[in-house]
Short mmCIF file of C-alpha atoms in Angstrom, two decimals:
data_model
loop_
_atom_site.label_atom_id
_atom_site.label_comp_id
_atom_site.label_asym_id
_atom_site.label_seq_id
_atom_site.Cartn_x
_atom_site.Cartn_y
_atom_site.Cartn_z
CA ASP A 442 6.97 12.69 -5.26
CA SER A 443 7.65 9.34 -2.55
CA GLY A 444 11.76 9.45 -3.79
CA VAL A 445 10.14 6.01 -5.19
CA THR A 446 10.46 5.94 -9.10
CA GLN A 447 8.75 2.99 -11.35
CA THR A 448 8.91 2.49 -15.21
CA PRO A 449 6.81 2.20 -17.34
CA LYS A 450 4.15 4.01 -16.21
CA HIS A 451 2.01 2.32 -18.88
CA LEU A 452 2.02 -1.15 -20.47
CA ILE A 453 0.31 -2.66 -23.04
CA THR A 454 0.68 -6.13 -23.87
CA ALA A 455 -0.77 -9.60 -25.49
CA THR A 456 -1.79 -12.81 -23.39
CA GLY A 457 1.33 -15.04 -23.20
CA GLN A 458 3.43 -12.29 -23.70
CA ARG A 459 6.57 -11.80 -20.56
CA VAL A 460 6.67 -8.06 -19.05
CA THR A 461 9.27 -6.53 -17.18
CA LEU A 462 8.86 -4.10 -14.34
CA ARG A 463 11.36 -1.56 -13.16
CA CYS A 464 11.31 0.12 -9.17
CA SER A 465 13.92 2.45 -7.87
CA PRO A 466 13.36 2.60 -4.53
CA ARG A 467 14.33 5.78 -2.42
CA SER A 468 18.06 7.00 -1.82
CA GLY A 469 19.20 4.59 1.10
CA ASP A 470 16.08 1.78 1.87
CA LEU A 471 17.38 -1.59 1.48
CA SER A 472 13.74 -3.41 1.51
CA VAL A 473 12.26 -3.19 -1.72
CA TYR A 474 8.27 -4.22 -1.72
CA TRP A 475 5.73 -5.77 -4.80
CA TYR A 476 2.79 -4.89 -4.59
CA GLN A 477 -0.08 -4.83 -6.93
CA GLN A 478 -3.48 -4.11 -7.36
CA SER A 479 -7.35 -5.17 -8.88
CA LEU A 480 -11.31 -3.97 -8.81
CA ASP A 481 -12.03 -8.07 -7.60
CA GLN A 482 -8.52 -7.98 -5.31
CA GLY A 483 -7.91 -4.64 -3.27
CA LEU A 484 -3.75 -4.19 -2.78
CA GLN A 485 -2.59 -7.75 -2.23
CA PHE A 486 1.33 -8.32 -0.99
CA LEU A 487 3.07 -10.26 -4.26
CA ILE A 488 7.04 -10.23 -2.68
CA GLN A 489 10.01 -8.50 -0.54
CA TYR A 490 13.60 -8.00 -0.96
CA TYR A 491 16.38 -7.26 1.57
CA ASN A 492 19.67 -5.91 0.15
CA GLY A 493 19.25 -8.44 -2.60
CA GLU A 494 18.25 -11.74 -1.20
CA GLU A 495 14.64 -12.04 -1.07
CA ARG A 496 12.48 -11.80 2.29
CA ALA A 497 9.51 -12.08 2.14
CA LYS A 498 6.40 -14.06 -0.95
CA GLY A 499 3.06 -13.61 -0.91
CA ASN A 500 0.28 -14.54 -3.68
CA ILE A 501 2.31 -14.02 -5.26
CA LEU A 502 2.49 -16.73 -8.66
CA GLU A 503 4.64 -19.13 -10.10
CA ARG A 504 4.80 -16.94 -13.61
CA PHE A 505 6.30 -14.21 -11.95
CA SER A 506 9.19 -14.14 -10.80
CA ALA A 507 11.20 -10.49 -9.10
CA GLN A 508 15.16 -9.46 -8.27
CA GLN A 509 17.20 -6.77 -6.45
CA PHE A 510 20.24 -5.88 -8.21
CA PRO A 511 23.47 -4.80 -6.47
CA ASP A 512 22.55 -0.81 -7.06
CA LEU A 513 19.03 -2.28 -5.47
CA HIS A 514 17.22 -1.23 -7.83
CA SER A 515 14.13 -4.66 -9.22
CA GLU A 516 12.53 -5.99 -11.68
CA LEU A 517 9.68 -7.62 -11.03
CA ASN A 518 8.93 -10.01 -14.31
CA LEU A 519 5.31 -11.55 -14.94
CA SER A 520 5.59 -14.04 -17.29
CA SER A 521 2.80 -15.90 -19.72
CA LEU A 522 0.37 -12.66 -19.37
CA GLU A 523 -3.15 -13.62 -19.19
CA LEU A 524 -5.90 -11.17 -19.21
CA GLY A 525 -6.49 -11.73 -15.75
CA ASP A 526 -3.22 -10.26 -14.95
CA SER A 527 -4.10 -6.53 -15.70
CA ALA A 528 -4.02 -4.63 -12.86
CA LEU A 529 -2.08 -1.59 -11.09
CA TYR A 530 1.73 -2.63 -9.66
CA PHE A 531 3.48 -1.33 -7.64
CA CYS A 532 7.01 -1.11 -5.77
CA ALA A 533 7.59 0.67 -2.20
CA SER A 534 10.65 1.11 -0.10
CA SER A 535 11.00 1.37 3.34
CA VAL A 536 13.13 3.69 6.12
CA GLY A 537 13.21 2.56 9.85
CA GLY A 538 12.85 -0.59 11.73
CA ALA A 539 11.01 -3.35 13.21
CA ARG A 540 7.53 -0.79 14.53
CA GLN A 541 9.10 2.32 12.54
CA GLU A 542 9.31 0.66 9.82
CA THR A 543 7.49 2.94 6.73
CA GLN A 544 6.96 1.66 3.49
CA TYR A 545 6.97 4.76 1.00
CA PHE A 546 5.16 3.75 -2.21
CA GLY A 547 5.82 4.65 -5.63
CA PRO A 548 3.61 5.93 -8.30
CA GLY A 549 2.52 2.64 -10.09
CA THR A 550 2.97 0.43 -12.90
CA ARG A 551 -0.63 -0.19 -15.32
CA LEU A 552 -0.66 -3.44 -17.07
CA LEU A 553 -3.21 -4.03 -19.32
CA VAL A 554 -3.26 -7.28 -20.85
CA LEU A 555 -5.39 -7.68 -24.30
CA GLY B 907 -5.04 -14.40 10.03
CA ASN B 908 -4.12 -10.79 9.22
CA SER B 909 -6.86 -8.82 8.55
CA VAL B 910 -7.93 -5.68 7.65
CA THR B 911 -11.21 -3.94 7.60
CA GLN B 912 -13.64 -0.56 6.03
CA MET B 913 -15.97 0.62 6.55
CA GLU B 914 -18.18 0.42 2.98
CA GLY B 915 -18.08 3.45 0.83
CA PRO B 916 -18.46 5.37 -0.76
CA VAL B 917 -19.16 8.25 1.41
CA THR B 918 -19.94 11.48 0.15
CA LEU B 919 -19.77 14.63 1.80
CA SER B 920 -20.09 18.73 1.40
CA GLU B 921 -17.42 20.91 1.27
CA GLU B 922 -16.40 21.24 5.68
CA ALA B 923 -18.37 18.54 7.18
CA PHE B 924 -16.89 15.97 9.56
CA LEU B 925 -14.90 13.39 8.00
CA THR B 926 -15.20 9.61 10.00
CA ILE B 927 -13.53 6.58 8.18
CA ASN B 928 -13.95 4.37 10.81
CA CYS B 929 -11.39 0.45 10.52
CA THR B 930 -10.59 -2.82 12.66
CA TYR B 931 -8.37 -5.36 12.33
CA THR B 932 -7.43 -8.96 13.33
CA ALA B 933 -3.12 -9.51 13.78
CA THR B 934 -1.62 -12.34 15.57
CA GLY B 935 0.02 -10.24 17.35
CA TYR B 936 1.76 -5.60 18.15
CA PRO B 937 1.47 -4.78 14.62
CA SER B 938 1.56 -0.78 13.32
CA LEU B 939 -0.74 1.02 11.84
CA PHE B 940 -1.14 3.03 9.06
CA TRP B 941 -3.56 5.40 6.98
CA TYR B 942 -2.47 5.70 3.31
CA VAL B 943 -3.81 7.57 0.16
CA GLN B 944 -4.93 7.60 -3.45
CA TYR B 945 -5.70 10.81 -5.48
CA PRO B 946 -6.73 9.82 -8.75
CA GLY B 947 -4.90 8.37 -11.13
CA GLU B 948 -2.00 8.51 -8.53
CA GLY B 949 -0.20 5.42 -6.60
CA LEU B 950 -0.15 5.22 -2.50
CA GLN B 951 0.90 8.26 -0.08
CA LEU B 952 1.17 7.89 3.69
CA LEU B 953 -1.05 10.22 5.58
CA LEU B 954 0.20 9.47 9.39
CA LYS B 955 0.62 6.28 10.94
CA ALA B 956 0.57 4.69 15.06
CA THR B 957 2.44 2.32 16.43
CA LYS B 958 1.84 1.74 19.36
CA ALA B 959 -1.69 1.62 21.64
CA ASP B 960 -2.52 4.71 22.11
CA ASP B 961 -0.42 6.97 19.77
CA LYS B 962 -2.47 9.40 17.40
CA GLY B 963 -1.19 9.12 13.82
CA SER B 964 -1.97 13.24 12.60
CA ASN B 965 -0.99 15.22 9.41
CA LYS B 966 -3.00 18.04 7.06
CA GLY B 967 -6.06 17.68 9.36
CA PHE B 968 -6.40 14.43 9.88
CA GLU B 969 -6.30 12.03 13.14
CA ALA B 970 -6.26 8.97 14.35
CA THR B 971 -5.72 6.46 17.02
CA TYR B 972 -4.22 3.24 17.89
CA ARG B 973 -7.04 1.41 20.08
CA LYS B 974 -5.73 -1.46 20.78
CA GLU B 975 -9.06 -2.55 23.58
CA THR B 976 -10.84 -2.12 20.32
CA THR B 977 -9.06 -3.45 17.62
CA SER B 978 -9.44 0.28 15.38
CA PHE B 979 -7.83 3.00 14.39
CA HIS B 980 -10.00 5.36 12.52
CA LEU B 981 -9.89 8.06 10.89
CA GLU B 982 -11.67 11.45 11.37
CA LYS B 983 -11.09 15.17 9.97
CA GLY B 984 -12.81 17.83 11.04
CA SER B 985 -13.05 19.63 7.98
CA VAL B 986 -13.25 17.96 4.71
CA GLN B 987 -11.70 20.17 1.52
CA VAL B 988 -13.26 18.77 -2.61
CA SER B 989 -8.90 18.09 -2.22
CA ASP B 990 -9.36 15.10 -0.09
CA SER B 991 -11.12 13.18 -2.46
CA ALA B 992 -9.72 10.60 -3.18
CA VAL B 993 -9.22 6.48 -2.01
CA TYR B 994 -7.96 5.90 1.67
CA PHE B 995 -6.71 2.76 2.90
CA CYS B 996 -5.74 1.59 6.55
CA ALA B 997 -2.75 -0.77 7.24
CA LEU B 998 -1.15 -2.64 9.47
CA LYS B 999 2.53 -4.33 9.80
CA LEU B 1000 3.43 -7.07 11.81
CA ASN B 1001 7.10 -6.74 13.69
CA ALA B 1002 7.87 -10.19 14.37
CA GLY B 1003 7.56 -13.42 13.33
CA GLY B 1004 7.83 -14.99 9.76
CA THR B 1005 7.16 -14.82 6.43
CA SER B 1006 4.12 -12.23 7.87
CA TYR B 1007 7.13 -9.70 8.82
CA GLY B 1008 6.92 -6.44 6.39
CA LYS B 1009 4.15 -7.06 4.57
CA LEU B 1010 1.08 -4.72 3.99
CA THR B 1011 -2.45 -5.93 4.77
CA PHE B 1012 -4.74 -3.42 3.48
CA GLY B 1013 -8.87 -2.45 3.93
CA GLN B 1014 -10.63 -2.83 0.76
CA GLY B 1015 -10.17 1.08 0.66
CA THR B 1016 -13.23 3.57 0.59
CA ILE B 1017 -13.44 5.43 -1.80
CA LEU B 1018 -14.46 9.86 -0.82
CA THR B 1019 -15.98 11.85 -2.91
CA VAL B 1020 -16.22 16.24 -1.31
CA HIS B 1021 -18.64 17.86 -3.21
CA PRO B 1022 -17.89 21.93 -2.99
#
């Protein structure tokens, strides 16, 4: 158990809908990262938050957004869902600085868009 | 750009066989390197890491040495077990510079199956 929690574990929804994925980092970790794992794209970085502020953006679609709250939990919002958004979404939180920084991953949310 | 290339899988071995999974990288800078493992139906678990050249990361019998001259970080284990069956991901993290700071860049993953 990494100490990172994600809810829900599974999500089934329809095209055009909107969903929210939730992540609670390990106690004391200020950084939260979101990644998408799909068969065709592999594991891709989406976005990073540090202590409530957006720090870096990757291949995140405009239909997707995220935020980190004062208690450091984070939410990833996916809207106008398409079939191709079906994937496993991971969050990770990190400890250590610069070269020593290490990310610990949650169990993921499996999203199926029908 | 930054990228990680892993050997194509799947890799199928008998129990107690020697394992090598090759990983090479391209990076604009001096990255930290990681191996993560994903067991069926689970998330990614950190297996080992190395943060500078010639460092050796090790955990649970697995080892990998950071080779800057060959830009490689090959994963090895002397004697695999059935319980090692999983997908293994090599990843790098840059340690400076713009929007790439902090994020992990992953290889495509290598499926390992170990038979009794």
